[in-house]
Short mmCIF file of C-alpha atoms and ligand atoms in Angstrom, two decimals:
data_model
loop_
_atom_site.label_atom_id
_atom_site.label_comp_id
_atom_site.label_asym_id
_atom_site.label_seq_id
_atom_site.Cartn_x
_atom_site.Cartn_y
_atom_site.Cartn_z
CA UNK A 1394 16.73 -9.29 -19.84
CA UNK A 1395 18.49 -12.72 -20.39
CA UNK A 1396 16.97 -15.60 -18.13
CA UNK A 1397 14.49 -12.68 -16.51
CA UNK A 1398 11.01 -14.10 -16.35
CA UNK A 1399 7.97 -11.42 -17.75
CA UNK A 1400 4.06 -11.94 -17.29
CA UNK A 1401 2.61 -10.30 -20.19
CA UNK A 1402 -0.96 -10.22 -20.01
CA UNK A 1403 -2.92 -9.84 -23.18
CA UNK A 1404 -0.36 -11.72 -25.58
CA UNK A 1405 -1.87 -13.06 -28.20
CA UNK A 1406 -1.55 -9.58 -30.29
CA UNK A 1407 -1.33 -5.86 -30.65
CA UNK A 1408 1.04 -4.29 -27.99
CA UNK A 1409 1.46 -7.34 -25.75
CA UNK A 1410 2.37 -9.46 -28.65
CA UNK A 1411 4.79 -6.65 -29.56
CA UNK A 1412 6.30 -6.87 -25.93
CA UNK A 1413 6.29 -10.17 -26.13
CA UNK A 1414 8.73 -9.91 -28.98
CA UNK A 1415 10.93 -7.51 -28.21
CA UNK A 1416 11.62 -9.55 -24.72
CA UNK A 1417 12.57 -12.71 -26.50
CA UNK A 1418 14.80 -11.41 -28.75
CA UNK A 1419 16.60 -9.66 -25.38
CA UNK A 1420 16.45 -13.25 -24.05
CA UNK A 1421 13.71 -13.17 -21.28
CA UNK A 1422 11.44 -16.57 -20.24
CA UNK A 1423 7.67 -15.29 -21.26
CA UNK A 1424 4.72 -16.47 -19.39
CA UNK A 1425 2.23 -14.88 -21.99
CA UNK A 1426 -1.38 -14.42 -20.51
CA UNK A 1427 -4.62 -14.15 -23.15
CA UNK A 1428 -8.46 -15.39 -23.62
CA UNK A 1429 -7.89 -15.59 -26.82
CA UNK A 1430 -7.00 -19.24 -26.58
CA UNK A 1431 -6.41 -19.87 -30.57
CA UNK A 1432 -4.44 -16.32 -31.13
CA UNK A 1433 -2.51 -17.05 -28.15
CA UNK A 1434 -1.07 -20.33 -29.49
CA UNK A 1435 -0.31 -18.98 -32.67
CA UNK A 1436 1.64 -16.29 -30.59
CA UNK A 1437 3.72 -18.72 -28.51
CA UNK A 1438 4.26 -20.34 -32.25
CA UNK A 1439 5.51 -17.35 -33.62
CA UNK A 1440 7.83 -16.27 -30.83
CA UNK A 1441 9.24 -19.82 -30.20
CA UNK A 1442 10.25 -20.33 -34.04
CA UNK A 1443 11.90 -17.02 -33.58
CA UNK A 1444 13.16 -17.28 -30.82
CA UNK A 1445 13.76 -21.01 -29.84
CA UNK A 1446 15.80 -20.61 -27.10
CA UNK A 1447 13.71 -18.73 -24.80
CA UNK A 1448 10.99 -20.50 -22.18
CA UNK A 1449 7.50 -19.44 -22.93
CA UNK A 1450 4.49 -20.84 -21.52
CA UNK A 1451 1.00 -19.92 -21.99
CA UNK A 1452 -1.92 -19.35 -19.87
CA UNK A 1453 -5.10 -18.88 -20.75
CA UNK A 1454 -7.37 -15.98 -18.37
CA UNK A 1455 -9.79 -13.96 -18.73
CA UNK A 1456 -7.92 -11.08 -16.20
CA UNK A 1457 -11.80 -9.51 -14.47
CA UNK A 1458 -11.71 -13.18 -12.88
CA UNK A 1459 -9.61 -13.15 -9.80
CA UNK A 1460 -8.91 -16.81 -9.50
CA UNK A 1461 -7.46 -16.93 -13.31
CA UNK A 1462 -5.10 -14.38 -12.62
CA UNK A 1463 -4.36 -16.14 -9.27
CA UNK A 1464 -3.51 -19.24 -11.34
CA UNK A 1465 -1.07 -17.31 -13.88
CA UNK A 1466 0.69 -16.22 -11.41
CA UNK A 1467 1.27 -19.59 -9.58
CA UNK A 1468 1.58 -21.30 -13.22
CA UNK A 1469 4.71 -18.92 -13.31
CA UNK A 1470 6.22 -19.82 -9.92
CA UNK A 1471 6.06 -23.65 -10.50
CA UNK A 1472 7.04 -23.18 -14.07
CA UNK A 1473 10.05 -20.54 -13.35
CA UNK A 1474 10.66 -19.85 -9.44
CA UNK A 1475 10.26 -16.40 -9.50
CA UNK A 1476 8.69 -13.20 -11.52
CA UNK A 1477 11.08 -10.06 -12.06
CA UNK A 1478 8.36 -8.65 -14.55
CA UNK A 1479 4.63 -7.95 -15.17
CA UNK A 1480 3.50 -6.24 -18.32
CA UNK A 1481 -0.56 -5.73 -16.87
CA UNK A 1482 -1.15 -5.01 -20.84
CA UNK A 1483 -4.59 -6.46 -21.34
CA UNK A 1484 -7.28 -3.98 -21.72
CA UNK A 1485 -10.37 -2.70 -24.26
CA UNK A 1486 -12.12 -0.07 -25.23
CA UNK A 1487 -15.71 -0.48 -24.80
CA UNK A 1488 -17.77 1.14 -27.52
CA UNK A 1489 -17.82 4.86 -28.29
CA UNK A 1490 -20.95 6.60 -26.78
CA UNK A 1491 -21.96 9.79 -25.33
CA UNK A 1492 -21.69 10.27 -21.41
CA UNK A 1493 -25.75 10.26 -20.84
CA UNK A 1494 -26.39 7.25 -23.51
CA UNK A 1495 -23.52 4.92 -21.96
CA UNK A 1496 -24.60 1.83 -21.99
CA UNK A 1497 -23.85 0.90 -18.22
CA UNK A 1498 -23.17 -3.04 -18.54
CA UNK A 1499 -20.37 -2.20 -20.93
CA UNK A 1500 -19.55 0.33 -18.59
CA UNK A 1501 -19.33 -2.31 -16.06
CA UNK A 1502 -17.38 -4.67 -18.28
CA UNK A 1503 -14.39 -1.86 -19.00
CA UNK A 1504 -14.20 -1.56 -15.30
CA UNK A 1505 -13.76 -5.47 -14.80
CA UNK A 1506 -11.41 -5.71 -17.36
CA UNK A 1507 -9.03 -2.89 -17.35
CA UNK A 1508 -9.35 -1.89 -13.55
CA UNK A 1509 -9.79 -5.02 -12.40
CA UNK A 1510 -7.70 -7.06 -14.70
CA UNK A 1511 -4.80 -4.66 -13.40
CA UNK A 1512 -5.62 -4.58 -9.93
CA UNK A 1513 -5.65 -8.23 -9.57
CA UNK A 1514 -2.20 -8.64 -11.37
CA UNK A 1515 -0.39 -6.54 -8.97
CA UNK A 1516 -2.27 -7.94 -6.26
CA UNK A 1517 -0.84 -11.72 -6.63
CA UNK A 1518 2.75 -10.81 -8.38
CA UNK A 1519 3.73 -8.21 -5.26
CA UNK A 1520 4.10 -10.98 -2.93
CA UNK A 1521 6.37 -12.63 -5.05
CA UNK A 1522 8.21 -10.07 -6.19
CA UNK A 1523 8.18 -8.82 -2.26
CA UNK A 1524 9.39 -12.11 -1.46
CA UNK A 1525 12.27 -11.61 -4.08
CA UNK A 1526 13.23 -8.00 -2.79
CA UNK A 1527 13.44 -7.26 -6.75
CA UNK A 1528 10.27 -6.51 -9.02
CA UNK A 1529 9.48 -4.40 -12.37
CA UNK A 1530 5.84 -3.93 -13.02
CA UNK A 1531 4.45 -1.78 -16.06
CA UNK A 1532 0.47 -1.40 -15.96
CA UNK A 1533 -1.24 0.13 -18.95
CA UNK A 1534 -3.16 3.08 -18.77
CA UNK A 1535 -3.64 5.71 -22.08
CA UNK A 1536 -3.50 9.40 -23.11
CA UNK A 1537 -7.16 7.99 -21.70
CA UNK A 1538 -5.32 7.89 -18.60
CA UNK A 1539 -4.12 11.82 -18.45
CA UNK A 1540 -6.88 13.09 -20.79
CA UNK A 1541 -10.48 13.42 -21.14
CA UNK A 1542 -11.19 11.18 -24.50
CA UNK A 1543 -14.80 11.93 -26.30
CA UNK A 1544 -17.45 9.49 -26.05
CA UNK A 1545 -15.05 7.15 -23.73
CA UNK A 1546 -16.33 7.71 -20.55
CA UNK A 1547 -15.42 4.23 -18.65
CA UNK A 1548 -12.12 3.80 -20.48
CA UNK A 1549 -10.80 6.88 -19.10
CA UNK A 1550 -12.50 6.50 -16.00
CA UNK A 1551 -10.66 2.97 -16.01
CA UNK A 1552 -7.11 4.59 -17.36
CA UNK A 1553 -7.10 7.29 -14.51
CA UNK A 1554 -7.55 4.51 -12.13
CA UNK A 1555 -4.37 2.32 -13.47
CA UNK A 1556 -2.19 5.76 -13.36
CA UNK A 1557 -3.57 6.10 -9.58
CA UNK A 1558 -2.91 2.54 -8.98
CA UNK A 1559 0.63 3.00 -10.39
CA UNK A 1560 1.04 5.74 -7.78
CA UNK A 1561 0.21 3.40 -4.74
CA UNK A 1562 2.30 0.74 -5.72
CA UNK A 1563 5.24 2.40 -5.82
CA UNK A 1564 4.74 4.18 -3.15
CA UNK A 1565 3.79 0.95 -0.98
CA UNK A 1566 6.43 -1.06 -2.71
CA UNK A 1567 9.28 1.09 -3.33
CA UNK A 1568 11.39 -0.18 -0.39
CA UNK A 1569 10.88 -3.83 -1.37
CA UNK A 1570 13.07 -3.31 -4.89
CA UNK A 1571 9.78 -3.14 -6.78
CA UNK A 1572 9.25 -0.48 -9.00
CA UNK A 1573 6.16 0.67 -10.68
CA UNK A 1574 5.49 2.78 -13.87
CA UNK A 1575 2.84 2.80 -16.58
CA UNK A 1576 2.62 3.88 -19.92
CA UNK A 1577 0.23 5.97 -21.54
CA UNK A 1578 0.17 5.37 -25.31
CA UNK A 1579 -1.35 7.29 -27.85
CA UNK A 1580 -2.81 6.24 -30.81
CA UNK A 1581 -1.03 3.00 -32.26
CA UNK A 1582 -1.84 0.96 -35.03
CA UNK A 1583 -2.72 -1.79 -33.41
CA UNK A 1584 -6.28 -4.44 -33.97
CA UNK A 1585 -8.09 -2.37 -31.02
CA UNK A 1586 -7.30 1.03 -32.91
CA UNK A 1587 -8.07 -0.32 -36.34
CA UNK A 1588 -11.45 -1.57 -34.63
CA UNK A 1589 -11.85 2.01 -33.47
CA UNK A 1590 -11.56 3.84 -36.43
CA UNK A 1591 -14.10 1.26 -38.06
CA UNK A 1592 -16.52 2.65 -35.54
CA UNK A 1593 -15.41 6.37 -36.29
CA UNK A 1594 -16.14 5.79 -40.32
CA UNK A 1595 -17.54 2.24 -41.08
CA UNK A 1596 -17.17 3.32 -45.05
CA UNK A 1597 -13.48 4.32 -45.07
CA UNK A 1598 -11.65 3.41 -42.17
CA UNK A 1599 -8.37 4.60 -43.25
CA UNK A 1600 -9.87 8.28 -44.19
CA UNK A 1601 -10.54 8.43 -40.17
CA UNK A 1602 -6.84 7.18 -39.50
CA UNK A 1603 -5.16 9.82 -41.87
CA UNK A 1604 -7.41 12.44 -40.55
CA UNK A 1605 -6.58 11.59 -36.75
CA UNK A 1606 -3.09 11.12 -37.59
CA UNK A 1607 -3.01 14.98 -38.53
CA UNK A 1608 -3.83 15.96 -34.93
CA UNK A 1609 -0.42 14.62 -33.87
CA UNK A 1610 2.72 16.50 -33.90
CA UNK A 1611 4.62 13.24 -36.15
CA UNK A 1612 1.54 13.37 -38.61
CA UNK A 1613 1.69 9.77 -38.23
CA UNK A 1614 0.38 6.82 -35.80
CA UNK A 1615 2.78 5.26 -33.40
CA UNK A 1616 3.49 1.52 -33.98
CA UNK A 1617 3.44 -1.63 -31.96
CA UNK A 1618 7.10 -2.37 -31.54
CA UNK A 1619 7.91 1.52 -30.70
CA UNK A 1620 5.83 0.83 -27.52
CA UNK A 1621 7.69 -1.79 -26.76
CA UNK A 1622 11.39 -0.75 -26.92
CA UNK A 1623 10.13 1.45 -24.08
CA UNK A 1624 8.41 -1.23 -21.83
CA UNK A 1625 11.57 -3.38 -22.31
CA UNK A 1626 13.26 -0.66 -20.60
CA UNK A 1627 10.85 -0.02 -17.90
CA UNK A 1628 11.05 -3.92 -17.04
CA UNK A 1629 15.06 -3.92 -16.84
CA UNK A 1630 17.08 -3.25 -13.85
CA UNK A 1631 18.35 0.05 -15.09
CA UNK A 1632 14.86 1.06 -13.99
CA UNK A 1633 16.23 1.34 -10.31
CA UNK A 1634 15.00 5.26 -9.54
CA UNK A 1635 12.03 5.50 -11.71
CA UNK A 1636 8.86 4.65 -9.70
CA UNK A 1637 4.85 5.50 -9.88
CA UNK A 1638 5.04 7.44 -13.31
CA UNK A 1639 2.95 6.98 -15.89
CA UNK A 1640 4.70 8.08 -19.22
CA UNK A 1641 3.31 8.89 -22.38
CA UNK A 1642 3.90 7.43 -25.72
CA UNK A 1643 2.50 9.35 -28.11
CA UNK A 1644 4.37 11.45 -31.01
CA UNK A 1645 3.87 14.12 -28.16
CA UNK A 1646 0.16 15.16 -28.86
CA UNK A 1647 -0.70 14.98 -25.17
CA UNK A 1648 1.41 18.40 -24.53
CA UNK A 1649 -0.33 20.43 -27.40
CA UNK A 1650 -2.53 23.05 -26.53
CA UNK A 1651 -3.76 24.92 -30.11
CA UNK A 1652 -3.30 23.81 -33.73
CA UNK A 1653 -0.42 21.87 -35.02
N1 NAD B 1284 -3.43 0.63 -29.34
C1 NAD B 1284 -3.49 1.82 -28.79
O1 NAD B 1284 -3.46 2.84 -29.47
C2 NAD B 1284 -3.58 1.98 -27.31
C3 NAD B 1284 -3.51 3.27 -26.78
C4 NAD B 1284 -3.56 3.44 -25.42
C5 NAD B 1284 -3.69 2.34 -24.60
N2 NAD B 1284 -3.79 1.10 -25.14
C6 NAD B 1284 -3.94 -0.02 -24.22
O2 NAD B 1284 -3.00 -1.01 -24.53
C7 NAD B 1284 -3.50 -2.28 -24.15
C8 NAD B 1284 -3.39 -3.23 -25.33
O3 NAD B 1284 -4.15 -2.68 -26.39
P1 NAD B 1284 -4.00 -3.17 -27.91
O4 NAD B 1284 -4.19 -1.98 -28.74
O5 NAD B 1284 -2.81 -4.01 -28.07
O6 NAD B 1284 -5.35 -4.03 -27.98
P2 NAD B 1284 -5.69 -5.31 -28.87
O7 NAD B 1284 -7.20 -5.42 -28.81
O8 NAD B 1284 -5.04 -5.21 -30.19
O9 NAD B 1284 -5.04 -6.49 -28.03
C9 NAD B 1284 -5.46 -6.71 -26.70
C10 NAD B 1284 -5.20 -8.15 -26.30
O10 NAD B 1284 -5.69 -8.30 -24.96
C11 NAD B 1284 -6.54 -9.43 -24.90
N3 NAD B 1284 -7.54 -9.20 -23.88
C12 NAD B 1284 -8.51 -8.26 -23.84
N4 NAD B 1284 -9.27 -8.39 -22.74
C13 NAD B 1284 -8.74 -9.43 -22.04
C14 NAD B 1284 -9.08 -10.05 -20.81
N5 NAD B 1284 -10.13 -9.65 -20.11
N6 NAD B 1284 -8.32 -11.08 -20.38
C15 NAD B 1284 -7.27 -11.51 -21.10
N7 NAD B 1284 -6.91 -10.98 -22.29
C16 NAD B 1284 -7.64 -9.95 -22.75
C17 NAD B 1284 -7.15 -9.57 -26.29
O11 NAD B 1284 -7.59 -10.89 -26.55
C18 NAD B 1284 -5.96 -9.16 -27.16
O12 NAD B 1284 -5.13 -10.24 -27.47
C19 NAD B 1284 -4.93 -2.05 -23.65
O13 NAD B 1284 -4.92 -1.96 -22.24
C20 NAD B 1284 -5.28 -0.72 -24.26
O14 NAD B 1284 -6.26 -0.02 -23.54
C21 NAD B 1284 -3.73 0.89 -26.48
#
């Protein structure tokens, strides 16, 4: 990772954050990618007293508009020359709702956003990384991506659609020395999950975690930086011969079937 240069796209917290992290500390150059403009400079603050050795610059994008992520990606070329990485991290949830009571503009929204978001990251970094004949992209999908989830209709619709996207990258890209995997985490404690559980039980929060976190075969939620030892690997060169997988990280609840 020393001197490699990673887009991570929602930053300022959670698992990007994380990512962002465990990259510096392997000595990568971080363009880190959030709306969150204040969160996002306390990230960069974080990382750089940390770390103060490694480049980072920020961008701020909302990744549904095309010509943002257009400009994060050219902010990286003038500010670095090249792009061996893209962590297409940013997503939400949208709220929890039955199939037939959706609301559809929030349907719409998840679409823009985690779709989208992802579709328009691969879009502009490909060239480069074409360009390069060298490229390590890891989009984020879910369990949501492999899974039905209840009362999360457009976020799985959305998840299947970055594991499909995976697929056609790889397959498109392979010969150019880009390869393409996503991840599909489980639950992890991060602000979006704690936000999600608040919906789930608004009077005890934590009751909802303990009792989800019984489902899984760890009896426990994954964590932030666990996610990201594994996309650190997935954007290093020993990633040569993986390509278009999308690979769960989840305690291993996706694989039960019965109780556990
Ligand atoms: N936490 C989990 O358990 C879990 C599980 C499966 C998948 N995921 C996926 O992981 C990704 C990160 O989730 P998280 O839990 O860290 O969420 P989070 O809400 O804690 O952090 C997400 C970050 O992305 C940013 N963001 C959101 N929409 C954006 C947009 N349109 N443009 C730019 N930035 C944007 C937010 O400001 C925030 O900083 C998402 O794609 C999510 O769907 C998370």
């Amino acid at each position: 990772m020393k001197n490699k240069v990673i887009i991570i796209t929602g930053a300022a917290m959670g698992l990007g954050l994380a990512a962002a992290k465990e990259l510096a500390s392997k000595g990568a150059n971080l363009t880190l990618v959030d709306y969150n403009e204040a969160s996002l400079a306390q990230a960069k603050q974080e990382i750089s007293k940390a770390f103060p050795d490694v480049k980072i610059i920020t961008v701020v994008a909302d990744v549904s508009d095309e010509s943002a992520v257009k400009n994060y990606v050219d902010q990286t070329v003038k500010a670095f020359g090249r792009i061996d990485g893209l962590y297409n991290n940013a997503g939400i949830e949208g709220r929890q709702a039955g199939m037939t009571e959706y609301d559809v503009n929030i349907f719409k929204k998840v679409i823009d956003i985690n779709l989208m978001g992802v579709y328009y990251g691969m879009r502009y970094v490909l060239p480069v990384m074409q360009a390069q004949n060298y490229g390590r992209i890891v989009n984020v999908a879910s369990v949501g991506g492999i899974r039905g989830v209840l009362n999360q209709v457009p976020y799985v619709a959305s998840k299947h659609a970055v594991s499909g996207m995976t697929k056609n990258a790889a397959l498109e890209y392979g010969r150019y020395g880009i390869n393409t995997n996503a991840i599909a985490p489980g639950a992890i404690l991060t602000p979006m999950v704690a936000e999600a559980f608040k919906q789930v039980n608004p009077a005890d929060p934590k009751a909802a975690e303990t009792e989800y976190a019984q489902r899984n075969p760890t009896k426990r939620l994954g964590l932030p930086h666990e996610v990201a030892k594994v996309v650190a690997f997935l954007l290093s060169e020993d990633v040569s011969y993986l390509n278009g997988q999308t690979i769960a990280i989840d305690g291993g609840e996706s694989n039960i079937y019965g109780n556990v």
